[in-house]
XYZ file of C-alpha atoms in Angstrom:
578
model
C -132.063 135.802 -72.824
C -128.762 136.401 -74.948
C -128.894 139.221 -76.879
C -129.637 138.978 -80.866
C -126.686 139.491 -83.213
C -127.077 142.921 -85.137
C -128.850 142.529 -88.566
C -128.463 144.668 -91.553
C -131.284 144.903 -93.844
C -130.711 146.659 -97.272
C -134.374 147.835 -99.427
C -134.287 150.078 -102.079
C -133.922 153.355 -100.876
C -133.602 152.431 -97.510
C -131.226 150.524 -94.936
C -132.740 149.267 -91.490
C -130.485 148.211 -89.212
C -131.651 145.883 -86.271
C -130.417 144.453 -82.637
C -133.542 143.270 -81.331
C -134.228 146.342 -79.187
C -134.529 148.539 -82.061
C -134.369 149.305 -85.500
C -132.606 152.351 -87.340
C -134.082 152.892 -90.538
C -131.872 155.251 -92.974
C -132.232 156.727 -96.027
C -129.694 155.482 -99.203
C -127.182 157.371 -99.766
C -128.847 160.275 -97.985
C -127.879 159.345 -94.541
C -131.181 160.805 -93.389
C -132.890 158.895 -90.392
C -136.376 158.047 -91.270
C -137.669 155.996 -88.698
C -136.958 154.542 -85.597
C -138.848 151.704 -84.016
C -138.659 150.967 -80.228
C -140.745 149.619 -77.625
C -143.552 148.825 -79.867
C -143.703 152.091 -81.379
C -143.417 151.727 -84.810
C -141.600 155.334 -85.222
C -140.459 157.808 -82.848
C -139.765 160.143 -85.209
C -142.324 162.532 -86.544
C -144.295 160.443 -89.221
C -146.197 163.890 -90.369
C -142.325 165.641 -91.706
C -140.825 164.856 -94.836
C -138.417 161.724 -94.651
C -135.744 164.344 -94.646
C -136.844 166.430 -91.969
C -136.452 163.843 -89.496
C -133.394 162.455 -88.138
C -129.755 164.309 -90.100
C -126.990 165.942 -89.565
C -126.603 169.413 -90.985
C -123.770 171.927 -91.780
C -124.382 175.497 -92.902
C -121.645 176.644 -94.559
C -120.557 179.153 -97.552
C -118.121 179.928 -99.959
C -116.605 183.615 -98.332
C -119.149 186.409 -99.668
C -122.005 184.086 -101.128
C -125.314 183.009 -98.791
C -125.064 179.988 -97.098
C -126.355 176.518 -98.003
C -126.875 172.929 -96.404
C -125.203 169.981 -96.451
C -124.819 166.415 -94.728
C -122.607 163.799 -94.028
C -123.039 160.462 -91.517
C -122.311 157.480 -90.077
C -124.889 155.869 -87.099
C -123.158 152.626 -85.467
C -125.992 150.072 -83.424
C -123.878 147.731 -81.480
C -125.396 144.440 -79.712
C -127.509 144.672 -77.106
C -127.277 148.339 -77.195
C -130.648 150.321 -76.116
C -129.671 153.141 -78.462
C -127.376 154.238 -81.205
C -124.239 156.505 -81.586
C -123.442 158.554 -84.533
C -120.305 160.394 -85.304
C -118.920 162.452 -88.648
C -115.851 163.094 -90.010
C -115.457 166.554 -91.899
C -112.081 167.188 -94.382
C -111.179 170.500 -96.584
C -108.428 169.611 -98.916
C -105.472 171.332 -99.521
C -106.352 171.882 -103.342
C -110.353 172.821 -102.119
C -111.631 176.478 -102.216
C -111.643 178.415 -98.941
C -115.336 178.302 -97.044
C -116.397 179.293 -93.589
C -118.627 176.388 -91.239
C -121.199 178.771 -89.553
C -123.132 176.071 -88.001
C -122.524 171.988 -87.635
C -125.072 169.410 -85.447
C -127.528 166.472 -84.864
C -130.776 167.283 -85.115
C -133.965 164.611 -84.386
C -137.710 165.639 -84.581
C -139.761 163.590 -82.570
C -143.455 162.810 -82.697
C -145.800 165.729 -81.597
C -148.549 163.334 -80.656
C -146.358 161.286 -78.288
C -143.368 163.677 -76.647
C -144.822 166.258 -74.339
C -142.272 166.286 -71.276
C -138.739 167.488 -71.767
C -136.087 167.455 -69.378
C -132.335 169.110 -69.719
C -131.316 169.259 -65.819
C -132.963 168.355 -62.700
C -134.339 171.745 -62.388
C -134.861 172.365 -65.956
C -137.789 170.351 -67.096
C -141.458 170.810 -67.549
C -144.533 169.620 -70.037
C -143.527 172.015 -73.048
C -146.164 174.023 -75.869
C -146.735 172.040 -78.780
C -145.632 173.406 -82.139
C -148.963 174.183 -83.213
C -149.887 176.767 -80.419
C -146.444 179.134 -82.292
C -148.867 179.195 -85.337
C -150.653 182.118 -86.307
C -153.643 182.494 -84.624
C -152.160 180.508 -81.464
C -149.055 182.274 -80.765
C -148.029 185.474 -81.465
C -144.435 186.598 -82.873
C -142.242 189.141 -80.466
C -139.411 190.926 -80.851
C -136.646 188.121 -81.236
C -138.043 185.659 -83.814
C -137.926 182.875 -82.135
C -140.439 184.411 -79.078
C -143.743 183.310 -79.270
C -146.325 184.627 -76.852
C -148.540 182.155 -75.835
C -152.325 183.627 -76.701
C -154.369 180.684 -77.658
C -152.600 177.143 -76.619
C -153.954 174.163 -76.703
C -153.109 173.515 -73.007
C -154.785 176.657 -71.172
C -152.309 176.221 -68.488
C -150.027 177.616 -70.578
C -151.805 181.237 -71.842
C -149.298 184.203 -71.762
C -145.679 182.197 -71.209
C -143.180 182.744 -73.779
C -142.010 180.011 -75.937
C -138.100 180.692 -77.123
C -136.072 177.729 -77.963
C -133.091 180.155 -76.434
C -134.639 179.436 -72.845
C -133.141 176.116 -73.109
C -129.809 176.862 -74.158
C -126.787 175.385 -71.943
C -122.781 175.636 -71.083
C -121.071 172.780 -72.810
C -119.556 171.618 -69.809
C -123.594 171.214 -68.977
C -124.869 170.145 -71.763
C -124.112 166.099 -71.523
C -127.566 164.755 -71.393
C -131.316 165.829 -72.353
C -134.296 164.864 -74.480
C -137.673 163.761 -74.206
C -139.973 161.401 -72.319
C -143.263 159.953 -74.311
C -146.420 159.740 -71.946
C -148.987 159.363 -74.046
C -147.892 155.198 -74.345
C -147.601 152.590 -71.805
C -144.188 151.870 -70.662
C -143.581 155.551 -70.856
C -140.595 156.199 -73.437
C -137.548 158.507 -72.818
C -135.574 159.774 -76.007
C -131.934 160.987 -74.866
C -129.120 162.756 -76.639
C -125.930 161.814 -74.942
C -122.470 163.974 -75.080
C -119.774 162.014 -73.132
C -117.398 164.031 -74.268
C -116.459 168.183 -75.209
C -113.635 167.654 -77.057
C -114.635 167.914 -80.252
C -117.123 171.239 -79.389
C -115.715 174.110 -80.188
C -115.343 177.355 -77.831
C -114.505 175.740 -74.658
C -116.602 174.457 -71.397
C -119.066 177.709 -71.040
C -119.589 178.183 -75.031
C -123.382 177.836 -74.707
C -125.570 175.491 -76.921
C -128.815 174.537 -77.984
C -130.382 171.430 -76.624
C -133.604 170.325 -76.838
C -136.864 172.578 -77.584
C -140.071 172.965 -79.092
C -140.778 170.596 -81.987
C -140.102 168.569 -80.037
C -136.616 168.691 -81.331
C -133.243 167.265 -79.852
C -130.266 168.637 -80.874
C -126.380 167.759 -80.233
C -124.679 171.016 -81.633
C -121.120 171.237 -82.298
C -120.191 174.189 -83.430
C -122.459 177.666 -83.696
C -121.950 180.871 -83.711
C -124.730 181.490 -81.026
C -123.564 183.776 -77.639
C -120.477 184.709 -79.477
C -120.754 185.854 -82.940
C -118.738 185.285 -86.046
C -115.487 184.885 -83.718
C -116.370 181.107 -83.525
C -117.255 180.794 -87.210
C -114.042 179.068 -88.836
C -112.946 180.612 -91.846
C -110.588 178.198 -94.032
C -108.760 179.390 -96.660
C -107.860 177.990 -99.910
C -104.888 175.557 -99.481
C -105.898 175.370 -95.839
C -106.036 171.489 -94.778
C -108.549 170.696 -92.110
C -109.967 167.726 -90.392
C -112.214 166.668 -87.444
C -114.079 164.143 -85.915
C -117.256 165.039 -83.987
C -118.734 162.646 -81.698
C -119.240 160.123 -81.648
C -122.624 161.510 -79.694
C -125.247 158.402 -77.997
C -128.942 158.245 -78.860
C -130.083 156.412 -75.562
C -133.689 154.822 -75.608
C -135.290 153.637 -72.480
C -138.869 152.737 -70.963
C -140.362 152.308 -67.732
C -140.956 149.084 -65.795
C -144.067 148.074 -64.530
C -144.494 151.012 -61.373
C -142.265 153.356 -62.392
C -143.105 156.746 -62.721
C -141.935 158.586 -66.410
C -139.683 160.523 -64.480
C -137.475 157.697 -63.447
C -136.656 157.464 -67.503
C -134.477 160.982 -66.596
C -132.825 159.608 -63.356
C -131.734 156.353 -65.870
C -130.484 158.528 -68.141
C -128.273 160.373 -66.065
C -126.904 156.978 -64.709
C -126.497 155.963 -68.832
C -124.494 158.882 -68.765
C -122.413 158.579 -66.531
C -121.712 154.477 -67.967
C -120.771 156.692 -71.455
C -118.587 158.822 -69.802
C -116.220 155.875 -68.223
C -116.115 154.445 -71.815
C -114.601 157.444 -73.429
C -112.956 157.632 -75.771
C -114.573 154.607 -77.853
C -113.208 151.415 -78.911
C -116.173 150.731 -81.448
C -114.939 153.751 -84.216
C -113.142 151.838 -87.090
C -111.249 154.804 -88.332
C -107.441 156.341 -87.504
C -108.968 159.376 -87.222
C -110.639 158.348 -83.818
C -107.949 157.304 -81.624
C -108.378 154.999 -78.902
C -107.102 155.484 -75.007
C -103.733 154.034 -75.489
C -102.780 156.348 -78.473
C -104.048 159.061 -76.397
C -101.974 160.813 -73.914
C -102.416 162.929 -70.144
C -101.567 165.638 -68.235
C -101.317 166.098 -64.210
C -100.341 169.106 -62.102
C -101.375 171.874 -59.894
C -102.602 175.435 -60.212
C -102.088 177.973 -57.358
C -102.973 181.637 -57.505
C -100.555 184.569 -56.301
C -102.397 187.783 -55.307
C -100.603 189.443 -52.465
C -103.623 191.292 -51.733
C -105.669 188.117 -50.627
C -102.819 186.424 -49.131
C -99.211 186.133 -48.743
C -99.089 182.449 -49.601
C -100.024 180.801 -52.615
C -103.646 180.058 -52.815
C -105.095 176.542 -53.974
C -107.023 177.137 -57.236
C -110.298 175.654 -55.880
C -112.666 174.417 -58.923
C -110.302 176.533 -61.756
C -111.489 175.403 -65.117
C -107.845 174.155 -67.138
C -107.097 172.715 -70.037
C -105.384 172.320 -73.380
C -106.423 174.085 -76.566
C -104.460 175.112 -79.800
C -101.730 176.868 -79.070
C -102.357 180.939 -79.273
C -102.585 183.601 -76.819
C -103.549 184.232 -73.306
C -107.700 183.759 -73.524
C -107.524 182.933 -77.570
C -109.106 179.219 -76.439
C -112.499 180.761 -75.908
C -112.167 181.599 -79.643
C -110.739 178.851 -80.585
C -113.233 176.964 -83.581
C -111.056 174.489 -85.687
C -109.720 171.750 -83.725
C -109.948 170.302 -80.430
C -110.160 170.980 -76.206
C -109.702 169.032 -73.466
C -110.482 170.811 -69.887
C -111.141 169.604 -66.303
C -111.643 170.967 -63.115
C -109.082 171.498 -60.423
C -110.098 169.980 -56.809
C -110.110 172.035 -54.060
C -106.127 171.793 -53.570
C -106.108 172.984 -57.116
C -104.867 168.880 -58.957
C -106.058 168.441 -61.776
C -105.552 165.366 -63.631
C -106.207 165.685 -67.984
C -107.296 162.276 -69.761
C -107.006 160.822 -72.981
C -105.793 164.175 -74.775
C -105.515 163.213 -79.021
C -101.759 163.744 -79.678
C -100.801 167.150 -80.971
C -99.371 170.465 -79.946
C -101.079 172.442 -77.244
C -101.067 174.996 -75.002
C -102.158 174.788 -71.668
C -104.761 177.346 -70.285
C -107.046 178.066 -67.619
C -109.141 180.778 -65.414
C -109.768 181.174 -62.032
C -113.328 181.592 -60.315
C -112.881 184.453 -57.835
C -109.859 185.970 -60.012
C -110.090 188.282 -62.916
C -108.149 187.434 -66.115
C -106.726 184.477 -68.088
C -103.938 181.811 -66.987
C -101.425 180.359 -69.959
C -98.866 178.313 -69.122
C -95.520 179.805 -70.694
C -94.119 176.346 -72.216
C -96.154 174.355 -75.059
C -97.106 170.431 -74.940
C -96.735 168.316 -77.189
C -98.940 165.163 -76.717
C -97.922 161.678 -78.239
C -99.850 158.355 -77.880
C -98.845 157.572 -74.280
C -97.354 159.960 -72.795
C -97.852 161.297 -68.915
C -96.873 164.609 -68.884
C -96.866 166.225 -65.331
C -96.230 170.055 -65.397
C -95.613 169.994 -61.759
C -96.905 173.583 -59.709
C -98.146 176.506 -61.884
C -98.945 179.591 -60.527
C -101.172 182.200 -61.709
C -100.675 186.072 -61.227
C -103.886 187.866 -61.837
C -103.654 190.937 -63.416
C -102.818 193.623 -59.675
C -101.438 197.220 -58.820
C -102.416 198.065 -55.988
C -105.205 197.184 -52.985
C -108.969 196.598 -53.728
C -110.421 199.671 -52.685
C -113.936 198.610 -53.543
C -115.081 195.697 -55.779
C -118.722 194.961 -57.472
C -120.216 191.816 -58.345
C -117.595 188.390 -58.719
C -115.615 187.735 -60.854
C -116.997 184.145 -62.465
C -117.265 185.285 -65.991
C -120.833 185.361 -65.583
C -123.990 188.452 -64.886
C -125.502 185.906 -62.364
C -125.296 188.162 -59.173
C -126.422 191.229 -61.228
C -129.954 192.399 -60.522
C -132.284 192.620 -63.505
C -135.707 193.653 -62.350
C -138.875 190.963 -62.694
C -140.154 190.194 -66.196
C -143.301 191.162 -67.276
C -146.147 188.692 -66.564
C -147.148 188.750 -69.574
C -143.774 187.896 -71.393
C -142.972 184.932 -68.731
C -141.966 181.131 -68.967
C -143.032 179.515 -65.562
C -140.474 176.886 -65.887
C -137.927 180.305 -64.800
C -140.286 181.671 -62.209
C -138.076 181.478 -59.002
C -135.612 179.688 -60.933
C -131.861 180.776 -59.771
C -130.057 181.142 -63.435
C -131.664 184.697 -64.269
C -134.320 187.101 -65.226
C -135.257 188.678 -68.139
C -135.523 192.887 -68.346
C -137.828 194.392 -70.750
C -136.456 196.279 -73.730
C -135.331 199.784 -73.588
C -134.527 201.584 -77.144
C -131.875 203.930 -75.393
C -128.506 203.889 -74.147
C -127.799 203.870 -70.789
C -124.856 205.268 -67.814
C -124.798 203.324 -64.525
C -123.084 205.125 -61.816
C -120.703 203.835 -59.209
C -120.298 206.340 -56.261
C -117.272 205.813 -53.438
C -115.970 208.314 -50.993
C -112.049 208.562 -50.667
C -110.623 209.815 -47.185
C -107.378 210.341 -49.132
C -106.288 210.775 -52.509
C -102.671 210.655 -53.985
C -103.663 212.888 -56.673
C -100.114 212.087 -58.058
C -100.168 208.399 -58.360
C -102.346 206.160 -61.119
C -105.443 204.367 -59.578
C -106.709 201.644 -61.496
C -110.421 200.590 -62.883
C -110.858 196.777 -63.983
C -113.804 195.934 -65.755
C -114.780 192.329 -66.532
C -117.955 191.944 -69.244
C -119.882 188.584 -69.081
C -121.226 189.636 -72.443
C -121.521 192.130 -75.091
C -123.715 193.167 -77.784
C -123.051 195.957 -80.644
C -122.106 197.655 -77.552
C -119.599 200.490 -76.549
C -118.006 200.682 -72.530
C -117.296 204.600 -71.984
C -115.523 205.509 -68.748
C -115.315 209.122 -67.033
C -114.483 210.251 -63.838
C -116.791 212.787 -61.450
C -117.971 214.337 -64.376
C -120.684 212.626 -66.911
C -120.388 215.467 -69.631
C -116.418 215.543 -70.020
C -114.487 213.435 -72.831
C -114.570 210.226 -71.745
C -111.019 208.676 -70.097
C -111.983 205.433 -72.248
C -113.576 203.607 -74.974
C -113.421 200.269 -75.597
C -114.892 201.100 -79.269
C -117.496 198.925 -80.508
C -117.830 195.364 -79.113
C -119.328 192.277 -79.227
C -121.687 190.301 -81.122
C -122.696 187.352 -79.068
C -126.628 188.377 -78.987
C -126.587 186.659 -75.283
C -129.359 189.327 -74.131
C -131.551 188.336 -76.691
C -131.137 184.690 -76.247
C -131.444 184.812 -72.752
C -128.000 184.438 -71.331
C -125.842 185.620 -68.475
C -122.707 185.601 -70.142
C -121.042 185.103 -73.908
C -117.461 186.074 -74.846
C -115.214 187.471 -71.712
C -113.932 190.933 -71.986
C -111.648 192.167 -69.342
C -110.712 196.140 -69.844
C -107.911 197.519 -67.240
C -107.946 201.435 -66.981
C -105.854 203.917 -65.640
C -107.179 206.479 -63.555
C -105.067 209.654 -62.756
C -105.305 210.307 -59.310
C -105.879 214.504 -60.225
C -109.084 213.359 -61.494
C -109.856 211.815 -58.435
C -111.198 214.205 -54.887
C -111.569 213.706 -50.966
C -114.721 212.525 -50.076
C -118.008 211.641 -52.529
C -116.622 210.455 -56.184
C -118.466 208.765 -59.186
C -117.609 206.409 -61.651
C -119.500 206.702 -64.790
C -120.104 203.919 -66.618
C -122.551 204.538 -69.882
C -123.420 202.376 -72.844
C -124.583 205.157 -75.567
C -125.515 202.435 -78.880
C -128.888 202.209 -78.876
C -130.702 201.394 -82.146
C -131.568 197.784 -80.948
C -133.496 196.533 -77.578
C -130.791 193.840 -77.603
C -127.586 196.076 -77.528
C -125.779 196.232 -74.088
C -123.471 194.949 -71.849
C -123.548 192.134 -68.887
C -121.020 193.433 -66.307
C -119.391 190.288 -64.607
C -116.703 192.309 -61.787
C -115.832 195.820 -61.088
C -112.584 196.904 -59.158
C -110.852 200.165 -58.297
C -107.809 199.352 -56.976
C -105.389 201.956 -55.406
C -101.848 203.324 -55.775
C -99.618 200.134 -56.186
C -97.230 202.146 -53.053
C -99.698 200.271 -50.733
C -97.283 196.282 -51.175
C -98.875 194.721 -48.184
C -102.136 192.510 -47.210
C -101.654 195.036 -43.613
C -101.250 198.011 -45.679
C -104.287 197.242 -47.773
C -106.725 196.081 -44.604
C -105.451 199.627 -43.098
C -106.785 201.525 -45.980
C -110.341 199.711 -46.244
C -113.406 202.455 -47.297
C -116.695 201.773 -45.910
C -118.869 200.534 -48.756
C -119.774 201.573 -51.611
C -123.202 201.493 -53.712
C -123.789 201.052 -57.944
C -126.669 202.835 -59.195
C -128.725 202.918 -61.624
C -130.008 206.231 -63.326
């Protein structure tokens, strides 16, 4: 049958909008979301909230110096024969306006407790979840973080002693494209999706990490937070600072099971809805300038290599190198980056890459290299105007190198992944993570800590400058000391205090990337056993520390060549822990 045209029906307070598969109901002029009806469900939203705790957008924001409060602004678009609806917003400071900072910005939809039980954010990232009720008094009780709930009294005893944490859920943007909810409790089953074709309007770059979805049940599509980095992705705008943005447009997909199917074939459609969102980006449907379309839109095509003449003489491919163009600013300043827009891609394994549909605007072009400490930024800025194919032709990267790897710990990905962390607790445990390759979880220790790296040296050019690279996945009100063979000497560096991402207690690997390159006077160095002392003294939280990514003594830069350097390979070397 042809699909219905879309109806618009205006009510007092209210506005429901209709296609025949659904019907939006918002609030007037709130913009609030009050009901959605779908599948014979006459709401999917959570009847037992306010109208206004529901379905909205949010910002938390505050004048500089004064406590933050909460706004809204929206627009939701339901196009013909459309299972679902898209929403976008476009936020403006004026020139004239005061200056304010924009700690927080997303889409947040609170679905019915008696109907969504099963959530799913990644093929091996879905289970039945608690319901609200069992983080109530009496039902759950509060840990350390506050939003850990031990599990003491649940309604589902299958689920005694797990930890609830909405943090367990959290993703990468360049992850974070599709999640939500499936309703079992009806027949068809019922799956509610938030859809993210796109990053470029998020702000941090592709492994900023996110909220998704999470107890409530609750879907979110978050823009822009401070979480896993800290006030260094809050934008601060000043007065007679002009600023403008468009975020999304985001899709709300809907979808139900045919007769046979199993609920979890709702997931596997969604991923496939997806992917159809994905080859329709950018939109044609947005009725405003500030949304341009593909042909005002412009690209960029080249290739990355990497020179390091201690892997090879040649120019290496950049295999899967993450690229793209951000604001222009310094070498690394994109992960920072909070105002305006990113585009990024990933380079094949030849190290192409191919950038689409980039707004117009000045840019420069950066990028990092799995397997390679540092930061890539290409020395000339683009400019970007509605059609333009810019090819940049070969770049080549030159990671940061003095002299041969004389021993290296962990890889350099930007992540703690391949760092061991003992097993958590049983009783502080979420048995969607059991097994589960991402991490584990350490308990808390209220002290500071020194990890030791011992090497032995057959030589020593006690007269040359060795050199210590350490790369930090994260870091947390924390402090990186460095000394040499000696624990109680001065130390030979301090980073000073660090960090604010909180990515320990919100269960991360990684937040902001710190790379420190130290110089080690060979004098301090000896023949034979050495030790590297690594220590980590602020201590007044359980959630201070550090998440090493990659570790790397490298030797006198004398030694030029890949034969020199295999020559003077040391047997290995251990880390240990205290």
């Amino acid at each position: 049958m042809p699909y219905i045209g879309v109806q618009l029906h205006t009510q007092d307070t209210h506005v429901m909008i209709d296609n025949g598969i659904l019907q939006l109901t918002v609030s007037n002029p709130d913009g609030i979301v009050t009901g959605i009806r779908y599948n014979g469900i006459d709401n999917l939203l959570e009847v037992l909230n306010d109208e206004d705790n529901r379905g909205y957008w949010d910002l938390v924001w505050n004048s500089p110096g004064t406590p933050g409060t909460i706004g809204s602004f929206d627009v939701f678009i339901v196009l013909r024969g459309c299972s679902g609806f898209y929403t976008y917003a476009i936020y403006e400071h004026l020139k004239d306006w005061p200056g304010f900072n924009l700690a927080e910005t997303r889409i947040a939809f609170k679905l019915r407790k008696d109907k969504f039980h099963y959530m799913a954010m990644a093929d091996n990232r879905q289970r039945y979840m608690p319901l609200p009720d069992d983080r109530l008094s009496g039902r759950g009780q509060a840990l350390a973080y506050p939003e850990a709930v031990l599990l003491v009294n649940p309604v589902e005893p299958d689920l005694k002693g797990e930890v609830d944490d909405k943090y367990q859920y959290s993703c990468d943007n360049k992850d974070s494209q599709v999640h939500g909810w499936i309703c079992t409790t009806d027949q068809p089953a019922v799956g509610f999706w938030m859809v993210t074709p796109s990053n470029e309007f998020r702000s941090g770059g592709p492994v900023k990490q996110n909220l998704t979805s999470h107890v409530g049940p609750t879907t979110l599509a978050v823009f822009l937070s401070a979480h896993y980095t800290g006030e260094d992705l809050v934008p601060k705008f000043s007065a007679g600072e002009a600023w403008k943005k468009v975020f999304g447009p985001v899709f709300i997909y809907l979808n139900c099971t045919m007769d046979g199917d199993e609920p979890l074939s709702l997931w596997e459609d969604a991923k496939q809805q997806l992917i159809i969102e994905v080859q329709s980006w950018p939109y044609t449907f947005p009725a405003s300038d500030d949304f341009p379309k593909s042909n005002q839109r412009g690209n960029v095509n080249g290739r990355l290599l990497v020179n390091d003449r201690y892997v090879s003489e040649d120019n290496i491919p950049a295999n899967e190198a993450y690229i793209g163009l951000a604001p222009p600013g310094n070498v690394g300043s994109w992960q920072r980056e909070c105002k305006d827009y990113q585009f990024w891609t990933k380079t094949d394994i030849n190290g192409y890459f191919l950038i689409n549909d980039i707004r117009p605007g000045d840019y420069n072009l950066y990028a990092w290299v799995p397997g390679f400490i540092g930061d890539y930024q290409y020395s000339a800025a683009i400019t970007i105007t509605p059609g333009s194919e810019i090819e940049v032709g070969d770049l080549v990267y030159e990671p940061p190198r003095n002299g041969p790897t004389l021993w290296e710990i962990g890889i350099p990905d930007r992540s703690a992944a391949e760092f061991y962390v003992p097993d958590p607790n049983p009783k502080y445990i979420n048995k969607v993570y059991v097994n589960h390759p991402d991490r584990k979880i350490d308990t808390n220790k209220y002290q500071g800590t020194t990890w030791q790296i011992r090497f032995k040296l057959d030589n020593v050019d006690q007269a040359s400058s060795y050199k210590l690279r350490v790369a930090i996945a994260s870091a947390t009100f924390s402090e990186l000391q460095v000394r040499i063979n000696d624990p109680k000497t001065n130390s030979l560096f301090s980073s000073g205090l660090i960090g604010r991402d909180n990515s320990i207690a919100r269960h991360g690997i990684h937040g902001l990337y710190w790379l420190y390159n130290v110089d080690v006077p060979g004098k301090l160095l000896v023949q034979g056993d050495n030790t590297i002392f690594l220590t980590q003294p602020r201590s007044s939280s359980p959630f201070q520390g550090i998440m090493y990514d990659y570790i790397r003594l490298e030797g006198p830069s004398k030694l030029s060549s890949k034969e020199e350097y295999m020559s003077s390979t040391l047997p290995p070397n251990q880390l240990v822990l205290p």
